[in-house]
Short mmCIF file of N, CA and C in Angstrom, two decimals:
data_model
loop_
_atom_site.label_atom_id
_atom_site.label_comp_id
_atom_site.label_asym_id
_atom_site.label_seq_id
_atom_site.Cartn_x
_atom_site.Cartn_y
_atom_site.Cartn_z
N MET A 222 -70.37 196.37 115.88
CA MET A 222 -70.07 197.48 115.00
C MET A 222 -70.87 198.70 115.43
N ALA A 223 -70.18 199.83 115.45
CA ALA A 223 -70.82 201.06 115.91
C ALA A 223 -71.94 201.50 114.98
N ILE A 224 -71.78 201.26 113.68
CA ILE A 224 -72.82 201.69 112.74
C ILE A 224 -74.10 200.91 112.98
N VAL A 225 -73.99 199.60 113.14
CA VAL A 225 -75.18 198.78 113.38
C VAL A 225 -75.84 199.19 114.69
N ALA A 226 -75.05 199.48 115.71
CA ALA A 226 -75.60 199.93 116.98
C ALA A 226 -76.33 201.26 116.81
N SER A 227 -75.78 202.15 115.99
CA SER A 227 -76.43 203.44 115.79
C SER A 227 -77.74 203.29 115.02
N PHE A 228 -77.90 202.20 114.27
CA PHE A 228 -79.13 201.94 113.54
C PHE A 228 -80.30 201.60 114.46
N GLU A 229 -80.02 201.23 115.70
CA GLU A 229 -81.10 200.94 116.64
C GLU A 229 -82.00 202.15 116.85
N GLY A 230 -81.44 203.33 116.77
CA GLY A 230 -82.21 204.55 116.95
C GLY A 230 -83.06 204.94 115.76
N VAL A 231 -82.85 204.28 114.63
CA VAL A 231 -83.62 204.57 113.42
C VAL A 231 -84.33 203.32 112.91
N SER A 232 -84.68 202.45 113.82
CA SER A 232 -85.29 201.18 113.41
C SER A 232 -86.63 201.38 112.70
N ASP A 233 -87.40 202.40 113.09
CA ASP A 233 -88.66 202.64 112.39
C ASP A 233 -88.43 202.98 110.92
N GLU A 234 -87.42 203.82 110.65
CA GLU A 234 -87.11 204.17 109.27
C GLU A 234 -86.61 202.96 108.50
N LEU A 235 -85.77 202.15 109.13
CA LEU A 235 -85.25 200.96 108.45
C LEU A 235 -86.35 199.94 108.19
N LYS A 236 -87.28 199.82 109.10
CA LYS A 236 -88.41 198.90 108.87
C LYS A 236 -89.31 199.44 107.75
N TRP A 237 -89.50 200.76 107.69
CA TRP A 237 -90.28 201.35 106.61
C TRP A 237 -89.59 201.06 105.28
N LEU A 238 -88.28 201.29 105.22
CA LEU A 238 -87.53 201.02 104.00
C LEU A 238 -87.62 199.55 103.60
N ALA A 239 -87.56 198.66 104.57
CA ALA A 239 -87.60 197.23 104.28
C ALA A 239 -88.93 196.81 103.67
N ARG A 240 -89.99 197.51 104.00
CA ARG A 240 -91.31 197.19 103.43
C ARG A 240 -91.52 197.85 102.07
N ARG A 241 -90.68 198.79 101.73
CA ARG A 241 -90.86 199.57 100.50
C ARG A 241 -90.44 198.78 99.26
N LYS A 242 -91.14 199.02 98.21
CA LYS A 242 -90.78 198.48 96.89
C LYS A 242 -90.57 199.66 95.95
N GLY A 243 -89.65 199.50 95.02
CA GLY A 243 -89.44 200.54 94.02
C GLY A 243 -90.72 200.80 93.26
N THR A 244 -90.89 202.00 92.80
CA THR A 244 -92.16 202.39 92.19
C THR A 244 -92.31 201.95 90.74
N ARG A 245 -91.21 201.68 90.06
CA ARG A 245 -91.32 201.29 88.65
C ARG A 245 -91.08 199.80 88.43
N ARG A 246 -90.06 199.25 89.07
CA ARG A 246 -89.71 197.85 88.87
C ARG A 246 -90.19 196.95 90.01
N GLY A 247 -90.41 197.54 91.17
CA GLY A 247 -90.81 196.73 92.32
C GLY A 247 -89.65 196.06 93.03
N ASP A 248 -88.42 196.55 92.80
CA ASP A 248 -87.26 196.01 93.50
C ASP A 248 -87.35 196.34 94.99
N ALA A 249 -86.61 195.60 95.77
CA ALA A 249 -86.58 195.86 97.21
C ALA A 249 -86.03 197.26 97.49
N ILE A 250 -86.75 198.00 98.30
CA ILE A 250 -86.41 199.34 98.79
C ILE A 250 -86.43 200.40 97.68
N VAL A 251 -85.53 200.31 96.74
CA VAL A 251 -85.49 201.24 95.61
C VAL A 251 -85.24 200.44 94.33
N ASP A 252 -85.69 200.98 93.23
CA ASP A 252 -85.43 200.33 91.95
C ASP A 252 -83.97 200.48 91.56
N VAL A 253 -83.43 199.42 90.99
CA VAL A 253 -82.10 199.47 90.39
C VAL A 253 -82.33 199.15 88.91
N HIS A 254 -82.19 200.14 88.09
CA HIS A 254 -82.50 200.00 86.67
C HIS A 254 -81.47 199.12 85.96
N ASP A 255 -81.88 198.55 84.86
CA ASP A 255 -81.04 197.61 84.12
C ASP A 255 -79.75 198.25 83.59
N TYR A 256 -79.74 199.56 83.37
CA TYR A 256 -78.54 200.21 82.84
C TYR A 256 -77.48 200.47 83.90
N VAL A 257 -77.82 200.25 85.17
CA VAL A 257 -76.88 200.50 86.27
C VAL A 257 -75.83 199.38 86.30
N ARG A 258 -74.58 199.80 86.35
CA ARG A 258 -73.51 198.80 86.50
C ARG A 258 -73.68 198.11 87.85
N ARG A 259 -73.35 196.86 87.91
CA ARG A 259 -73.44 196.06 89.15
C ARG A 259 -74.87 196.00 89.68
N ARG A 260 -75.86 196.02 88.80
CA ARG A 260 -77.26 196.04 89.22
C ARG A 260 -77.63 194.81 90.05
N ASP A 261 -77.15 193.63 89.68
CA ASP A 261 -77.48 192.43 90.44
C ASP A 261 -76.88 192.49 91.84
N HIS A 262 -75.67 193.02 91.92
CA HIS A 262 -75.01 193.21 93.21
C HIS A 262 -75.85 194.14 94.11
N LEU A 263 -76.28 195.25 93.56
CA LEU A 263 -77.08 196.21 94.33
C LEU A 263 -78.43 195.60 94.74
N ARG A 264 -79.09 194.95 93.81
CA ARG A 264 -80.38 194.33 94.13
C ARG A 264 -80.24 193.31 95.26
N THR A 265 -79.15 192.55 95.23
CA THR A 265 -78.91 191.57 96.30
C THR A 265 -78.69 192.26 97.63
N ARG A 266 -77.89 193.29 97.64
CA ARG A 266 -77.63 194.01 98.90
C ARG A 266 -78.90 194.64 99.47
N PHE A 267 -79.73 195.22 98.61
CA PHE A 267 -80.96 195.83 99.09
C PHE A 267 -81.93 194.76 99.59
N GLN A 268 -81.89 193.59 99.00
CA GLN A 268 -82.72 192.49 99.49
C GLN A 268 -82.25 192.04 100.86
N TRP A 269 -80.93 192.07 101.12
CA TRP A 269 -80.42 191.74 102.45
C TRP A 269 -81.02 192.67 103.50
N LEU A 270 -81.03 193.97 103.21
CA LEU A 270 -81.63 194.92 104.16
C LEU A 270 -83.10 194.62 104.38
N THR A 271 -83.81 194.36 103.29
CA THR A 271 -85.23 194.04 103.39
C THR A 271 -85.43 192.81 104.26
N ASP A 272 -84.69 191.76 103.98
CA ASP A 272 -84.84 190.52 104.74
C ASP A 272 -84.51 190.73 106.22
N HIS A 273 -83.44 191.47 106.47
CA HIS A 273 -83.02 191.68 107.87
C HIS A 273 -84.06 192.49 108.65
N TYR A 274 -84.51 193.59 108.07
CA TYR A 274 -85.41 194.49 108.81
C TYR A 274 -86.88 194.10 108.76
N THR A 275 -87.21 193.09 107.96
CA THR A 275 -88.57 192.52 108.04
C THR A 275 -88.58 191.26 108.88
N GLY A 276 -87.41 190.81 109.30
CA GLY A 276 -87.31 189.61 110.13
C GLY A 276 -87.27 188.32 109.34
N ALA A 277 -87.15 188.38 108.03
CA ALA A 277 -87.10 187.17 107.20
C ALA A 277 -85.81 186.39 107.44
N ARG A 278 -84.74 187.09 107.77
CA ARG A 278 -83.48 186.45 108.12
C ARG A 278 -82.62 187.45 108.88
N THR A 279 -81.62 186.96 109.56
CA THR A 279 -80.70 187.82 110.29
C THR A 279 -79.40 187.89 109.53
N CYS A 280 -78.99 189.08 109.21
CA CYS A 280 -77.74 189.28 108.49
C CYS A 280 -76.63 189.67 109.46
N LYS A 281 -75.43 189.30 109.12
CA LYS A 281 -74.27 189.69 109.91
C LYS A 281 -74.11 191.21 109.85
N PRO A 282 -73.57 191.81 110.91
CA PRO A 282 -73.41 193.26 110.94
C PRO A 282 -72.66 193.83 109.73
N GLY A 283 -71.63 193.15 109.29
CA GLY A 283 -70.88 193.64 108.14
C GLY A 283 -71.73 193.73 106.88
N LEU A 284 -72.63 192.78 106.70
CA LEU A 284 -73.52 192.81 105.54
C LEU A 284 -74.51 193.96 105.63
N ILE A 285 -75.00 194.22 106.83
CA ILE A 285 -75.94 195.33 107.03
C ILE A 285 -75.25 196.65 106.69
N VAL A 286 -74.05 196.84 107.20
CA VAL A 286 -73.31 198.08 106.95
C VAL A 286 -73.01 198.24 105.46
N ALA A 287 -72.56 197.17 104.82
CA ALA A 287 -72.25 197.23 103.39
C ALA A 287 -73.50 197.55 102.57
N ALA A 288 -74.60 196.92 102.90
CA ALA A 288 -75.85 197.15 102.16
C ALA A 288 -76.35 198.57 102.39
N ALA A 289 -76.28 199.06 103.62
CA ALA A 289 -76.72 200.43 103.91
C ALA A 289 -75.84 201.45 103.19
N ALA A 290 -74.54 201.20 103.16
CA ALA A 290 -73.63 202.12 102.45
C ALA A 290 -73.97 202.15 100.96
N GLU A 291 -74.24 200.98 100.38
CA GLU A 291 -74.62 200.92 98.96
C GLU A 291 -75.93 201.66 98.72
N LEU A 292 -76.90 201.50 99.62
CA LEU A 292 -78.19 202.17 99.47
C LEU A 292 -78.02 203.69 99.53
N LEU A 293 -77.31 204.16 100.53
CA LEU A 293 -77.11 205.61 100.67
C LEU A 293 -76.37 206.17 99.46
N ASN A 294 -75.38 205.46 98.98
CA ASN A 294 -74.65 205.90 97.79
C ASN A 294 -75.53 205.90 96.55
N HIS A 295 -76.36 204.87 96.41
CA HIS A 295 -77.26 204.76 95.25
C HIS A 295 -78.23 205.94 95.21
N VAL A 296 -78.84 206.24 96.34
CA VAL A 296 -79.79 207.36 96.38
C VAL A 296 -79.05 208.68 96.20
N ARG A 297 -77.88 208.80 96.80
CA ARG A 297 -77.07 210.02 96.59
C ARG A 297 -76.80 210.22 95.11
N ASN A 298 -76.40 209.16 94.41
CA ASN A 298 -76.12 209.27 92.98
C ASN A 298 -77.39 209.69 92.22
N ASN A 299 -78.52 209.12 92.60
CA ASN A 299 -79.78 209.50 91.95
C ASN A 299 -80.11 210.97 92.19
N LEU A 300 -79.88 211.44 93.39
CA LEU A 300 -80.17 212.84 93.71
C LEU A 300 -79.28 213.79 92.91
N PHE A 301 -78.00 213.49 92.83
CA PHE A 301 -77.06 214.39 92.18
C PHE A 301 -77.04 214.26 90.66
N HIS A 302 -77.55 213.16 90.16
CA HIS A 302 -77.53 212.96 88.71
C HIS A 302 -78.92 213.01 88.10
N GLY A 303 -79.88 213.52 88.85
CA GLY A 303 -81.17 213.88 88.29
C GLY A 303 -82.25 212.83 88.19
N ILE A 304 -82.10 211.69 88.83
CA ILE A 304 -83.16 210.68 88.72
C ILE A 304 -84.24 210.91 89.78
N LYS A 305 -83.91 211.48 90.90
CA LYS A 305 -84.90 211.78 91.93
C LYS A 305 -85.52 213.15 91.62
N ASP A 306 -86.82 213.23 91.80
CA ASP A 306 -87.57 214.44 91.47
C ASP A 306 -88.07 215.08 92.75
N PRO A 307 -87.67 216.33 93.05
CA PRO A 307 -88.09 216.97 94.29
C PRO A 307 -89.60 217.19 94.38
N ASP A 308 -90.29 217.14 93.25
CA ASP A 308 -91.74 217.31 93.26
C ASP A 308 -92.49 215.98 93.33
N ASP A 309 -91.77 214.88 93.31
CA ASP A 309 -92.39 213.55 93.38
C ASP A 309 -92.60 213.18 94.85
N VAL A 310 -93.82 212.91 95.21
CA VAL A 310 -94.17 212.62 96.61
C VAL A 310 -93.43 211.38 97.11
N GLU A 311 -93.34 210.35 96.30
CA GLU A 311 -92.67 209.12 96.73
C GLU A 311 -91.16 209.32 96.88
N ASP A 312 -90.55 210.09 96.00
CA ASP A 312 -89.12 210.40 96.14
C ASP A 312 -88.88 211.20 97.41
N GLU A 313 -89.73 212.17 97.67
CA GLU A 313 -89.59 213.00 98.89
C GLU A 313 -89.72 212.13 100.13
N GLU A 314 -90.68 211.21 100.13
CA GLU A 314 -90.88 210.33 101.28
C GLU A 314 -89.67 209.42 101.49
N LEU A 315 -89.12 208.89 100.41
CA LEU A 315 -87.93 208.04 100.49
C LEU A 315 -86.77 208.80 101.12
N VAL A 316 -86.51 209.99 100.62
CA VAL A 316 -85.39 210.78 101.14
C VAL A 316 -85.63 211.16 102.60
N ARG A 317 -86.87 211.47 102.95
CA ARG A 317 -87.20 211.81 104.34
C ARG A 317 -86.88 210.65 105.29
N HIS A 318 -87.14 209.42 104.85
CA HIS A 318 -86.84 208.25 105.69
C HIS A 318 -85.35 207.89 105.66
N LEU A 319 -84.67 208.25 104.60
CA LEU A 319 -83.25 207.94 104.50
C LEU A 319 -82.36 208.91 105.28
N LEU A 320 -82.79 210.14 105.45
CA LEU A 320 -81.95 211.12 106.15
C LEU A 320 -81.56 210.67 107.56
N PRO A 321 -82.50 210.18 108.38
CA PRO A 321 -82.08 209.71 109.71
C PRO A 321 -81.12 208.51 109.63
N VAL A 322 -81.29 207.67 108.61
CA VAL A 322 -80.39 206.53 108.43
C VAL A 322 -78.99 207.03 108.08
N LEU A 323 -78.92 208.04 107.23
CA LEU A 323 -77.62 208.63 106.88
C LEU A 323 -76.97 209.23 108.13
N ARG A 324 -77.74 209.96 108.91
CA ARG A 324 -77.18 210.55 110.15
C ARG A 324 -76.66 209.46 111.08
N ALA A 325 -77.45 208.38 111.24
CA ALA A 325 -77.02 207.27 112.12
C ALA A 325 -75.77 206.60 111.57
N PHE A 326 -75.70 206.42 110.26
CA PHE A 326 -74.54 205.82 109.63
C PHE A 326 -73.29 206.67 109.92
N LEU A 327 -73.42 207.97 109.70
CA LEU A 327 -72.28 208.86 109.93
C LEU A 327 -71.87 208.91 111.40
N LYS A 328 -72.86 208.92 112.28
CA LYS A 328 -72.58 208.92 113.72
C LYS A 328 -71.84 207.64 114.11
N GLY A 329 -72.32 206.52 113.61
CA GLY A 329 -71.68 205.24 113.94
C GLY A 329 -70.29 205.12 113.35
N ALA A 330 -70.07 205.79 112.22
CA ALA A 330 -68.76 205.76 111.57
C ALA A 330 -67.78 206.75 112.20
N GLY A 331 -68.28 207.51 113.18
CA GLY A 331 -67.43 208.47 113.86
C GLY A 331 -67.42 209.84 113.23
N GLY A 332 -68.42 210.06 112.33
CA GLY A 332 -68.44 211.34 111.61
C GLY A 332 -69.34 212.36 112.24
#
């Protein structure tokens, strides 16, 4: 898959994300709050990314792409709907590490 291949260039960011825990709940990568629809689905997908990029297990390329798409969409929704704070150092750091992943995703998708 072209998207997974494009992720090779952002492996440092993906490894950083895999080590990250949400700041309030401690979920893998980012917190998924209880009011979010499909929260268990999202938590599982983010755990797949964590496991894959920490070396705990190897995920199939399709799972990596699906999980990355869910992560990028989740953070996008938080940014546009006011949950991310531009003055919060941890939110800024998260977005800074996600931007190269978004670029790689789009490049691999042909965008």
